[in-house]
Short mmCIF file of C-alpha atoms and ligand atoms in Angstrom, two decimals:
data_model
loop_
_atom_site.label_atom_id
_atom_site.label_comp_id
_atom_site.label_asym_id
_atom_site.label_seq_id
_atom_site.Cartn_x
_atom_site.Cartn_y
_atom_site.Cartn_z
CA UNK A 1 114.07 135.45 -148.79
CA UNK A 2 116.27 135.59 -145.87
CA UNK A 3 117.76 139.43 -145.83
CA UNK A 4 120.02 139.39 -142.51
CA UNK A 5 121.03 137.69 -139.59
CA UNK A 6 122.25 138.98 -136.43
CA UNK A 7 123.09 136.94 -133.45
CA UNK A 8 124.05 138.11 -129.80
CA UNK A 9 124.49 136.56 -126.39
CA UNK A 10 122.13 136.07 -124.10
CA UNK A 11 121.79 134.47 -120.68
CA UNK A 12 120.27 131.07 -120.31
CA UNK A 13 117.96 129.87 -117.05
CA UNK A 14 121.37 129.45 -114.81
CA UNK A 15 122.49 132.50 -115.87
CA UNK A 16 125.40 131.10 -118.65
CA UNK A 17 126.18 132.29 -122.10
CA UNK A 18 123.61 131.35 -124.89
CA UNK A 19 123.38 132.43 -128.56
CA UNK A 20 120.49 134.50 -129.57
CA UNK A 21 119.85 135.33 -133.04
CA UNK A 22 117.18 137.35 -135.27
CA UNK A 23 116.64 136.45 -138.86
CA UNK A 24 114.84 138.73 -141.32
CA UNK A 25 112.92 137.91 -144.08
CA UNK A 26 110.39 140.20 -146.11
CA UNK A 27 107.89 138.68 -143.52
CA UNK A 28 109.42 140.48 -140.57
CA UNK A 29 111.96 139.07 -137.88
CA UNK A 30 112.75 135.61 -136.46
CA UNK A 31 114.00 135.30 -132.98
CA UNK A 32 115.50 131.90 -131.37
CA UNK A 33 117.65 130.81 -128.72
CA UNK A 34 119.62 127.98 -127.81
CA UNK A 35 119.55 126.29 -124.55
CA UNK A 36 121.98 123.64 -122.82
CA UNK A 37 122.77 120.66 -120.76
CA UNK A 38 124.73 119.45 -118.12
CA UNK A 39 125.45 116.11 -119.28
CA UNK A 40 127.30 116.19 -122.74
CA UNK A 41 129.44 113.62 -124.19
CA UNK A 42 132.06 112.52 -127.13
CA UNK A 43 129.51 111.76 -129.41
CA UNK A 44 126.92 114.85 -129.17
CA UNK A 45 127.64 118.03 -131.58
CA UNK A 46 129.96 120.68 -130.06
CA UNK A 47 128.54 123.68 -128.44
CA UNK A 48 131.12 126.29 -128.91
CA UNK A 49 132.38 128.55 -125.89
CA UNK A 50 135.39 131.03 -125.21
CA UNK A 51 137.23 129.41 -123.01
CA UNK A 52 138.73 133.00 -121.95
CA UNK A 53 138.62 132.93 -118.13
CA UNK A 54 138.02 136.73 -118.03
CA UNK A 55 134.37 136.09 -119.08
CA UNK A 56 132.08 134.51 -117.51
CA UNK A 57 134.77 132.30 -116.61
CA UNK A 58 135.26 130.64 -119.94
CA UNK A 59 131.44 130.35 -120.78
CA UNK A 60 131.13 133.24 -123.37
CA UNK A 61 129.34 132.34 -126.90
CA UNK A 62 131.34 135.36 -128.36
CA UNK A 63 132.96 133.13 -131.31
CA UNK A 64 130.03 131.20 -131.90
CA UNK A 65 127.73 134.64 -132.33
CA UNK A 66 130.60 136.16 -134.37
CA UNK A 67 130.34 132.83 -137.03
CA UNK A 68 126.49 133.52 -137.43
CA UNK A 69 126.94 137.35 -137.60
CA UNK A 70 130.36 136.98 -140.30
CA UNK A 71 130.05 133.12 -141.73
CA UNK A 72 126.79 131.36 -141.84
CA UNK A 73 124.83 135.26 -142.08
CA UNK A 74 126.71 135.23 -145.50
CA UNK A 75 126.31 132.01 -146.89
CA UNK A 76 122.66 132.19 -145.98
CA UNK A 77 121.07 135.73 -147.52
CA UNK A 78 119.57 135.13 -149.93
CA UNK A 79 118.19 132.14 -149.47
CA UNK A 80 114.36 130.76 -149.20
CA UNK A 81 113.36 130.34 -145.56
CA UNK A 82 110.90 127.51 -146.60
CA UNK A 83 114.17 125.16 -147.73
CA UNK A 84 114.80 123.97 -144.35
CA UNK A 85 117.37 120.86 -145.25
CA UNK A 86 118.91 123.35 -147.95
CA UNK A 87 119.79 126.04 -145.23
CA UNK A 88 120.48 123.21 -142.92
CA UNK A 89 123.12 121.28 -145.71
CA UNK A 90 124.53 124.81 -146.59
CA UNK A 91 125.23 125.71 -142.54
CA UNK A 92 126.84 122.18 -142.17
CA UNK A 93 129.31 122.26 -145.54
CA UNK A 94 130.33 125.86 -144.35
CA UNK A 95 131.39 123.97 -140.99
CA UNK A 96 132.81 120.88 -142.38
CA UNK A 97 133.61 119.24 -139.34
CA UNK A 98 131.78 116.22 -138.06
CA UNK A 99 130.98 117.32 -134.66
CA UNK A 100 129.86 120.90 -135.70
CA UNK A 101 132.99 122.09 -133.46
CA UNK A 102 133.91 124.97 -136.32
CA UNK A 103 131.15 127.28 -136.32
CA UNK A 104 129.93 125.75 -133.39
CA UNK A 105 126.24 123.38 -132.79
CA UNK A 106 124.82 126.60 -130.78
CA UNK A 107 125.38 128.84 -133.73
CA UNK A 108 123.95 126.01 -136.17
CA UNK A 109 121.11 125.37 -133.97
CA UNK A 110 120.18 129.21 -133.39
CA UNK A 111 119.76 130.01 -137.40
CA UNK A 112 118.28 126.25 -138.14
CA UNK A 113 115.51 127.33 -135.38
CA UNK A 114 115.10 130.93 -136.76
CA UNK A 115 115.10 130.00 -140.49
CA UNK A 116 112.20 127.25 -139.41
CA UNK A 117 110.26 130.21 -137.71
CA UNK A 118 110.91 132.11 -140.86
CA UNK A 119 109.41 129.18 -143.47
CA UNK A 120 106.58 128.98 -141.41
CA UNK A 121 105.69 132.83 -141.88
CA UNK A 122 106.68 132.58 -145.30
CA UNK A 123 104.21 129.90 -145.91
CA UNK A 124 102.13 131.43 -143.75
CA UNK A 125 101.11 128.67 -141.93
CA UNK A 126 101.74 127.62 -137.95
CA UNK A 127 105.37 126.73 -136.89
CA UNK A 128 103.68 123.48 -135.78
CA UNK A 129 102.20 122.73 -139.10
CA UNK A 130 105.63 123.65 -140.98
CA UNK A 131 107.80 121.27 -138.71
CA UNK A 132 105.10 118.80 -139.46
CA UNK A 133 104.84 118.86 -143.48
CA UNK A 134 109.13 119.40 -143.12
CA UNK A 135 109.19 115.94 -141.34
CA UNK A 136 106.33 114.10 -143.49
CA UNK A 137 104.03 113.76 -140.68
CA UNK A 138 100.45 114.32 -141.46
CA UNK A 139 98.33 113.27 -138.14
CA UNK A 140 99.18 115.88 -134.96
CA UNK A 141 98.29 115.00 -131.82
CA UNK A 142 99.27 116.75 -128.23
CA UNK A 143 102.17 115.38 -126.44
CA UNK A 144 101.30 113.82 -122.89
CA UNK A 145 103.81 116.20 -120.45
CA UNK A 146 106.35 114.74 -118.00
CA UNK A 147 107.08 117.13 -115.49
CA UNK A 148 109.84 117.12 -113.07
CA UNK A 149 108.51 117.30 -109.38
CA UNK A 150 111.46 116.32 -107.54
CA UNK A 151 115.04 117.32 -108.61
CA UNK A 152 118.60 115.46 -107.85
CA UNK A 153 121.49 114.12 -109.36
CA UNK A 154 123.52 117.10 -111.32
CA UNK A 155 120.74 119.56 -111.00
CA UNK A 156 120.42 119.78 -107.45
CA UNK A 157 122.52 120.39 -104.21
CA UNK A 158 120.88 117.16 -102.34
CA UNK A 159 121.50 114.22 -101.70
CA UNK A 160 119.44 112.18 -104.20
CA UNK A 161 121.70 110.48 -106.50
CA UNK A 162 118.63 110.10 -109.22
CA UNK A 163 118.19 113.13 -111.23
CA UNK A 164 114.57 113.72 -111.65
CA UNK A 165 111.10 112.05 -110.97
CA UNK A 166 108.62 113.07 -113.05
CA UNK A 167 104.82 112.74 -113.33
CA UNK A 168 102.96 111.92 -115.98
CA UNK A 169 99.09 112.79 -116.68
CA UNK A 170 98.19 110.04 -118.64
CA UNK A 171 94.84 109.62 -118.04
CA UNK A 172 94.04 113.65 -118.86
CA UNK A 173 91.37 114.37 -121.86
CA UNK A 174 92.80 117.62 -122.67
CA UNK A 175 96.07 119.09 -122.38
CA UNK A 176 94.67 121.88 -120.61
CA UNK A 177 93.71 119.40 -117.92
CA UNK A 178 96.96 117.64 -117.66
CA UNK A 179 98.63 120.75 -117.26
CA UNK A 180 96.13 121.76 -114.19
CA UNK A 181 96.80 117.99 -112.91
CA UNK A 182 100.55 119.01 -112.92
CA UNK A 183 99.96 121.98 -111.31
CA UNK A 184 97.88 120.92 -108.66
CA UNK A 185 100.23 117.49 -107.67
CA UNK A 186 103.16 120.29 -107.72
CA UNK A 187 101.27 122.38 -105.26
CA UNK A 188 100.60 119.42 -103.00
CA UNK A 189 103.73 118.05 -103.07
CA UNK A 190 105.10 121.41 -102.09
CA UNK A 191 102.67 121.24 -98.83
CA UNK A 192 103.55 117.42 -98.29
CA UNK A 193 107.49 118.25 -98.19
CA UNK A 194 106.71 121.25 -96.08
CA UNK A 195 104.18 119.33 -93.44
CA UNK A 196 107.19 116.31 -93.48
CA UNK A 197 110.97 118.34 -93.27
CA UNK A 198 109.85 121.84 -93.20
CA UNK A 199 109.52 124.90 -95.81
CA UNK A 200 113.66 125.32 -95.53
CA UNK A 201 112.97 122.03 -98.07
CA UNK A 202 111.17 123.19 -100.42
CA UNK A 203 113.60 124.89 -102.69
CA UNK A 204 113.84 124.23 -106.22
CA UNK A 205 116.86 122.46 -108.87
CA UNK A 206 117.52 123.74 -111.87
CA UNK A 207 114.41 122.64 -114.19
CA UNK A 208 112.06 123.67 -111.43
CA UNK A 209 111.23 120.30 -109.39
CA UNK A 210 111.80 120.57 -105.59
CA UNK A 211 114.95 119.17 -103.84
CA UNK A 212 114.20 118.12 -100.38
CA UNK A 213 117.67 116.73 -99.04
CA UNK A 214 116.17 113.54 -99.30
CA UNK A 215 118.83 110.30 -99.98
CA UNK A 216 116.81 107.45 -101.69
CA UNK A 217 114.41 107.98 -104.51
CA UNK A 218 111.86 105.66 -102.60
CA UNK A 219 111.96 108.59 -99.92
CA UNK A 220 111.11 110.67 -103.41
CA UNK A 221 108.22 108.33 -104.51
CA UNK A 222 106.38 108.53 -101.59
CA UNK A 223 106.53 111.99 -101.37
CA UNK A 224 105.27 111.95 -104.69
CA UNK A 225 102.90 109.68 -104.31
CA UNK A 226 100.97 111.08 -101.62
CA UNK A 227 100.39 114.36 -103.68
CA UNK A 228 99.19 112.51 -106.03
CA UNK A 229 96.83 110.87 -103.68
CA UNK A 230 96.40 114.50 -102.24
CA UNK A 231 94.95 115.51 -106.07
CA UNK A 232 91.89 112.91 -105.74
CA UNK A 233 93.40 111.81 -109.60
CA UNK A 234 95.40 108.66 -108.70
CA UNK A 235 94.36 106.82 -111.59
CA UNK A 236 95.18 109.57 -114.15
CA UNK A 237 98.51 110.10 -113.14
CA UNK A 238 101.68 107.87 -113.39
CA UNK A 239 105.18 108.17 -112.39
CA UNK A 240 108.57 107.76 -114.00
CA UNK A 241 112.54 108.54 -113.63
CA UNK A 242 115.31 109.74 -115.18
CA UNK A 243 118.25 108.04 -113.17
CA UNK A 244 120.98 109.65 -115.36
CA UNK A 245 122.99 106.56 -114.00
CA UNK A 246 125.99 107.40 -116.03
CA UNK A 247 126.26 110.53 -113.05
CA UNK A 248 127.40 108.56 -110.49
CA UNK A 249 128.86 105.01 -111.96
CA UNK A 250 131.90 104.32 -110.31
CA UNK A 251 133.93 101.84 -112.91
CA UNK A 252 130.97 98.64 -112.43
CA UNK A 253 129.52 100.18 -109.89
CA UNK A 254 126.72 102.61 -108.59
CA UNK A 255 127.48 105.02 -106.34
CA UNK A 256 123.72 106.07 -105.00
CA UNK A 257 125.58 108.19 -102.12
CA UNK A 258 127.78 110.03 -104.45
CA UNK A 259 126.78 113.46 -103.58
CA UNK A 260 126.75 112.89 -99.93
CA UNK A 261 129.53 114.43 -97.76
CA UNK A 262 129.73 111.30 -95.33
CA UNK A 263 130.07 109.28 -98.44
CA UNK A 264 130.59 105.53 -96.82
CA UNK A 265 130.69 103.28 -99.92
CA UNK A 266 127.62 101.05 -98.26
CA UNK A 267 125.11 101.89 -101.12
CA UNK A 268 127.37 100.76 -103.75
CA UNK A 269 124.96 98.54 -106.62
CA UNK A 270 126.41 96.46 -109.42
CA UNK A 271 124.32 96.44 -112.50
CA UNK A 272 122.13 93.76 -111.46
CA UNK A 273 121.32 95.07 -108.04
CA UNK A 274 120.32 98.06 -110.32
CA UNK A 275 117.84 96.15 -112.10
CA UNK A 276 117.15 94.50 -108.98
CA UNK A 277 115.94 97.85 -107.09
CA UNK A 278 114.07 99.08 -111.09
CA UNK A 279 112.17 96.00 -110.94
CA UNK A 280 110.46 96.72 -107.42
CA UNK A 281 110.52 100.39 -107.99
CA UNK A 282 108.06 99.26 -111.09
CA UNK A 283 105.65 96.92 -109.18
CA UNK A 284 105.74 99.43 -105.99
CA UNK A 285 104.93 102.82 -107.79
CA UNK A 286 103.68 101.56 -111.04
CA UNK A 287 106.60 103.26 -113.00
CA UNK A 288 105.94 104.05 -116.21
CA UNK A 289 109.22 105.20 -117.96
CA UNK A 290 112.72 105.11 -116.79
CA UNK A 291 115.60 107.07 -118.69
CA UNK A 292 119.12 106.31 -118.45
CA UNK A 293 118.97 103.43 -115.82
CA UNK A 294 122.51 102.35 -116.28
CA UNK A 295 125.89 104.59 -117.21
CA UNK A 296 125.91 105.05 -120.84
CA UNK A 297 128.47 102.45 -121.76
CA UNK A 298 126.80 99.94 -119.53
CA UNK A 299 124.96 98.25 -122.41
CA UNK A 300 124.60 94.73 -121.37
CA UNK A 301 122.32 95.85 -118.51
CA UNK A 302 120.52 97.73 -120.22
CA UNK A 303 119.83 95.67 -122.30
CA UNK A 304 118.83 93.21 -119.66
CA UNK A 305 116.90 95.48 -118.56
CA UNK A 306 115.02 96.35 -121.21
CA UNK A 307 114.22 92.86 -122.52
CA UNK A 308 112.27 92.45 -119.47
CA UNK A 309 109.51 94.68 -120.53
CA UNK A 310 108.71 96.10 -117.14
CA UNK A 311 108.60 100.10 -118.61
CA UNK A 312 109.20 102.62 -121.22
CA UNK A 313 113.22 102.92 -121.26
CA UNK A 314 114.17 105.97 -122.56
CA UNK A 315 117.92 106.37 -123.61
CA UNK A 316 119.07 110.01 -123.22
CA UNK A 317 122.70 109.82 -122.74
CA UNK A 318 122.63 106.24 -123.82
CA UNK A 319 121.95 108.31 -127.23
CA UNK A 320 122.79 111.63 -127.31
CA UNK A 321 120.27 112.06 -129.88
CA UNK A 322 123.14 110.46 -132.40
CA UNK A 323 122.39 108.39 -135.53
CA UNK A 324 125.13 106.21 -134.76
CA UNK A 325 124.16 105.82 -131.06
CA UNK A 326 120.74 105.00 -132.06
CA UNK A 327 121.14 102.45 -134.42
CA UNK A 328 123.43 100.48 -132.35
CA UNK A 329 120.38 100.55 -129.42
CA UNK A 330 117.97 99.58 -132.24
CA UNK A 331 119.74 96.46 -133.18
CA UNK A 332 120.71 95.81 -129.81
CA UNK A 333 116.98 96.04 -127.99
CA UNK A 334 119.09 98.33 -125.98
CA UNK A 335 115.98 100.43 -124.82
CA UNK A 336 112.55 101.62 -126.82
CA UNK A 337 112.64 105.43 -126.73
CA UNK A 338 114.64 108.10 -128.05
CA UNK A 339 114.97 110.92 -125.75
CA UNK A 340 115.64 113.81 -128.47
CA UNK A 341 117.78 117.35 -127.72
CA UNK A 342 117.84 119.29 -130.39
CA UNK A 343 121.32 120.94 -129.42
CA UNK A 344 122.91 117.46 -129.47
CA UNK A 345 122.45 116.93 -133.06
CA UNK A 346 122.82 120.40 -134.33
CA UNK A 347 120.15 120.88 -137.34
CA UNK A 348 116.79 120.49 -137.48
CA UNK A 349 116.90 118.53 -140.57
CA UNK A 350 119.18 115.96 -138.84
CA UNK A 351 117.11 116.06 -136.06
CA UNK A 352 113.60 114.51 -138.40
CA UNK A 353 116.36 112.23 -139.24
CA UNK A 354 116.72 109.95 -136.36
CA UNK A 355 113.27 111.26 -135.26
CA UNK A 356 112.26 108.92 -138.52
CA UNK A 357 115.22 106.29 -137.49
CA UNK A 358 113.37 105.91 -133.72
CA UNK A 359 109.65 105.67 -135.33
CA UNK A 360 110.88 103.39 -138.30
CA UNK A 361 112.05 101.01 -135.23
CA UNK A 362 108.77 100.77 -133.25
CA UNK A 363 110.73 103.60 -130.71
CA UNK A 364 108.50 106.45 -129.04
CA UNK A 365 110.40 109.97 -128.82
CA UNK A 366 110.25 112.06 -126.03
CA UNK A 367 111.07 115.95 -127.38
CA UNK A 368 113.20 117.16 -124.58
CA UNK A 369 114.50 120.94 -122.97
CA UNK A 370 117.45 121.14 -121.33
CA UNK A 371 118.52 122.07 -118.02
CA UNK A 372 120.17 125.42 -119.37
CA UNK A 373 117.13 126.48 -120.66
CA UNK A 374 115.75 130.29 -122.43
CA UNK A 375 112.08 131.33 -122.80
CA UNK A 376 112.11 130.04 -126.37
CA UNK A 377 109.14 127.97 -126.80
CA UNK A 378 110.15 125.75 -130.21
CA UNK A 379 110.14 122.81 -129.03
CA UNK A 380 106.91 122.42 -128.07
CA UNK A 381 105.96 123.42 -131.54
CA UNK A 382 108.21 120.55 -132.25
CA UNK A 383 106.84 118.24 -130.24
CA UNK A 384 103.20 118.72 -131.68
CA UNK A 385 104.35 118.79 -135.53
CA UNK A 386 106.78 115.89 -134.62
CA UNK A 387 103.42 114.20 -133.01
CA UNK A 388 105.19 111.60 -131.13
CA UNK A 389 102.73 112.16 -127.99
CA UNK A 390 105.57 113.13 -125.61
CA UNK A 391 107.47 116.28 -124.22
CA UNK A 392 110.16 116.57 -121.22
CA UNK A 393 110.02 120.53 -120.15
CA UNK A 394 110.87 120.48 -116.69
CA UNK A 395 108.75 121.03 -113.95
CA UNK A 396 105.12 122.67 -114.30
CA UNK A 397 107.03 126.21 -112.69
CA UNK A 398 109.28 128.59 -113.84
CA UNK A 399 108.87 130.23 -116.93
CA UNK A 400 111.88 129.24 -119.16
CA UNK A 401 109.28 125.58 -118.88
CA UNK A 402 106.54 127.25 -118.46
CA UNK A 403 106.93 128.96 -122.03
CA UNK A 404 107.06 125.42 -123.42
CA UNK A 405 103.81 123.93 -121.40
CA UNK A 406 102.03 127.18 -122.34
CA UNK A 407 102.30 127.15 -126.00
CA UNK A 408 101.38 123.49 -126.12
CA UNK A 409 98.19 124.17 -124.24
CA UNK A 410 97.92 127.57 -126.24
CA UNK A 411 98.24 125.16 -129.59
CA UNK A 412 95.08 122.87 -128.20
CA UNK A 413 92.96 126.29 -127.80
CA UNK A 414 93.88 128.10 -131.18
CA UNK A 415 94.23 125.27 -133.11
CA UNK A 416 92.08 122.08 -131.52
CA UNK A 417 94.58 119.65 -131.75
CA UNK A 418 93.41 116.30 -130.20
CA UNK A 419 95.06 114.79 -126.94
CA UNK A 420 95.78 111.09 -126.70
CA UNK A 421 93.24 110.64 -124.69
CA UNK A 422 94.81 107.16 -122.74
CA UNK A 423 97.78 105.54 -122.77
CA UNK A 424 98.36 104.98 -126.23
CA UNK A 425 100.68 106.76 -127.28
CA UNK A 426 102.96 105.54 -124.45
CA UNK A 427 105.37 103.49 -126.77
CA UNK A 428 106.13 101.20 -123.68
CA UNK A 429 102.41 99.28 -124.67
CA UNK A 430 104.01 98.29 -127.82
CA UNK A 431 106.42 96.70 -126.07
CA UNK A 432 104.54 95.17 -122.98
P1 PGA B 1 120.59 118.08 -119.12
O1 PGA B 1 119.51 117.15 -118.44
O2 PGA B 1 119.90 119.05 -119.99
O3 PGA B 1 121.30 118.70 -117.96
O4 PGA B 1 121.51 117.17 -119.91
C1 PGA B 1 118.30 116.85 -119.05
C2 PGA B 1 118.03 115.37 -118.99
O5 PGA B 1 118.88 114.59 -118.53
O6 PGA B 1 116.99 114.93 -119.42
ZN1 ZN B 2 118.11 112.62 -119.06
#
């Protein structure tokens, strides 16, 4: 049984206020951490901060560790560690509020992680294998990895309006491999920026993928692209985006200069010029997934988009991993994967939820870090007990990702889980 729970605060991968929190059982102690995002909106679970100016200028998580530590520790001892929707039901009647905004969604999060850790141990099986039998999945494959190689939008000081291209090593046997092919295209690509605008370049955003002061994410493709080429693996490796579009959309429009200083209106895009520029992006670099092409209440072109079939579309804060959200994009055709953040919805329980909601509707699910991110590694556990064959953890560098990539490959070693070997388990096939 769960015998105490003590939470403190930590500092995340930018150096902000996180919650931190051990839970004891008779099997020992349970550490997890929360991480968090740039982007949040109206309809995501409320991550609970200070607000007192004095600290950390407003960003303290003093209030949300003092619910876990006073509140939830009480309502919880006692309890079995292996009843994770009964801890889960009990944190979110103590809260009562729909958005989690009492207690706060980084205290909920912190203990639902922790008392997950803690079932696991108390059924003495791996954290993998609990998350899977907790979410009724009984096949566990490897999730391909997207890493971030080139950083813009909000997590970077360039100029790229596009927040993140990403590479895929879909044609790896073994996650071990894909995570040298990673590697390896990062290390090139770190060279290729160097040999083309110099080493003052090749400085890093916040999940780890360089930010050259590039403007145009064709200027980021190629780049990309030739490190690929660089690698000898061109056929095992694909490419794909997270635009983040609802960053820079200026009422109907697109602003793809919006972080420069000489900002001269000329690259405004309307939606369809959007889909315009997607559509050659996809025949010109083979794109395999884009996420968030348009601003999040921009449905009708995404929409458009989407019916065309051209890619994966992911919808991160199209979603913002809400039930809601998500059904509305089902019925709509709106896009065909669910990018999922834990910290959006709040519980783990709720997050099998519209993890079931995405795969009931055909959807893929890409398990996703933030860019606030600790050196917990659950959600690559998650990801592999989840076994939706995807995972978003940043670039292949720095260790708040690293800790994620690691433990998946570490998971293949110990425990032989299989790889999807080809594209497969790229929900954009089932679509094409
Ligand atoms: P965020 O970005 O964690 O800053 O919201 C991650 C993403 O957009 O995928
Ligand atoms: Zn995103």
């Amino acid at each position: 049984v769960i015998t105490k729970i003590k939470a403190r605060q930590i500092l995340d991968s930018r150096g902000i206020p996180t919650v931190e929190v051990d839970l004891y059982t008779n099997k020992g102690m349970f550490r997890a951490s929360v991480p968090s995002g740039d982007v949040t909106g109206m309809y995501e679970a409320v991550e609970l901060r200070d607000g007192d100016k004095e600290a950390y200028l407003g960003n303290g998580v003093t209030r949300a560790v003092k619910n876990i530590n006073e509140k939830i520790s009480e309502a919880l001892i006692g309890m079995d560690p292996t009843l994770q929707s009964q801890i889960d039901q009990a944190i979110i009647d103590l809260d009562k509020t729909v958005k989690k905004s009492e207690l706060g969604a980084n205290a909920i999060l912190a203990v639902s992680i922790a008392a997950c850790k803690a079932g696991a141990a108390e059924r003495e099986v791996p954290l993998y294998k609990h998350i899977a039998d907790l979410s009724g999945k009984t096949d566990m494959i490897l999730p391909v990895p997207a890493f971030t190689v080139i950083s813009g939008g909000k997590h970077a000081g360039n100029n790229l309006a596009i927040q993140e291209i990403m590479i895929l090593p879909i044609g790896a046997t073994r996650f071990s491999e894909a995570l040298q092919l990673g590697s390896e295209t990062y290390h090139h690509l770190k060279v290729v920026i160097t040999e083309k605008y110099g080493p003052h370049e090749c400085n890093v955003g916040e999940d780890g993928g360089f930010a050259p002061n590039i403007s145009s994410v064709q200027e980021g493709l190629d780049l990309v692209k030739e490190a690929i080429s660089r690698t000898g693996y061109n056929e095992k490796i694909k490419i794909a985006i997270d635009v983040s579009a609802t960053t820079f959309c200026i009422g109907t429009k697109y602003d793809l200069d919006f972080k420069s200083a000489t900002r001269s209106g000329q690259n405004f895009k309307s939606g369809e010029d959007m889909i315009e520029m997607y559509k050659e992006l996809c025949s010109e670099y083979g794109i395999v997934s884009i996420e968030d092409p348009f601003d999040k209440e921009d449905w009708e072109h995404v929409k458009n988009f989407s019916s065309l079939g051209l890619c994966q579309v992911v919808g991160d804060d199209l979603l913002l991993s809400n039930p809601k959200r998500i059904e509305r994009a089902i019925r709509e055709s709106a896009c065909n994967t669910l990018l999922l953040k834990v910290n959006q919805i709040g519980t783990l329980t709720e997050a099998f939820e519209v993890v079931k909601q995405a795969k009931d509707a055909n959807w893929g699910v890409v398990v996703s870090h933030r860019s606030g991110e600790t050196e917990d590694s659950f959600i690559a556990d998650l990801s592999v007990g989840l076994a939706m064959g995807q995972i978003k953890a940043g670039a292949p560098c720095r260790g708040e990702r690293l800790a994620k990539y690691n433990q998946v490959d570490f998971l293949m070693h110990a425990h032989g889980i299989c790889f999807p070997s080809c594209l497969v388990e790229i929900s954009f096939l089932l679509f094409s």
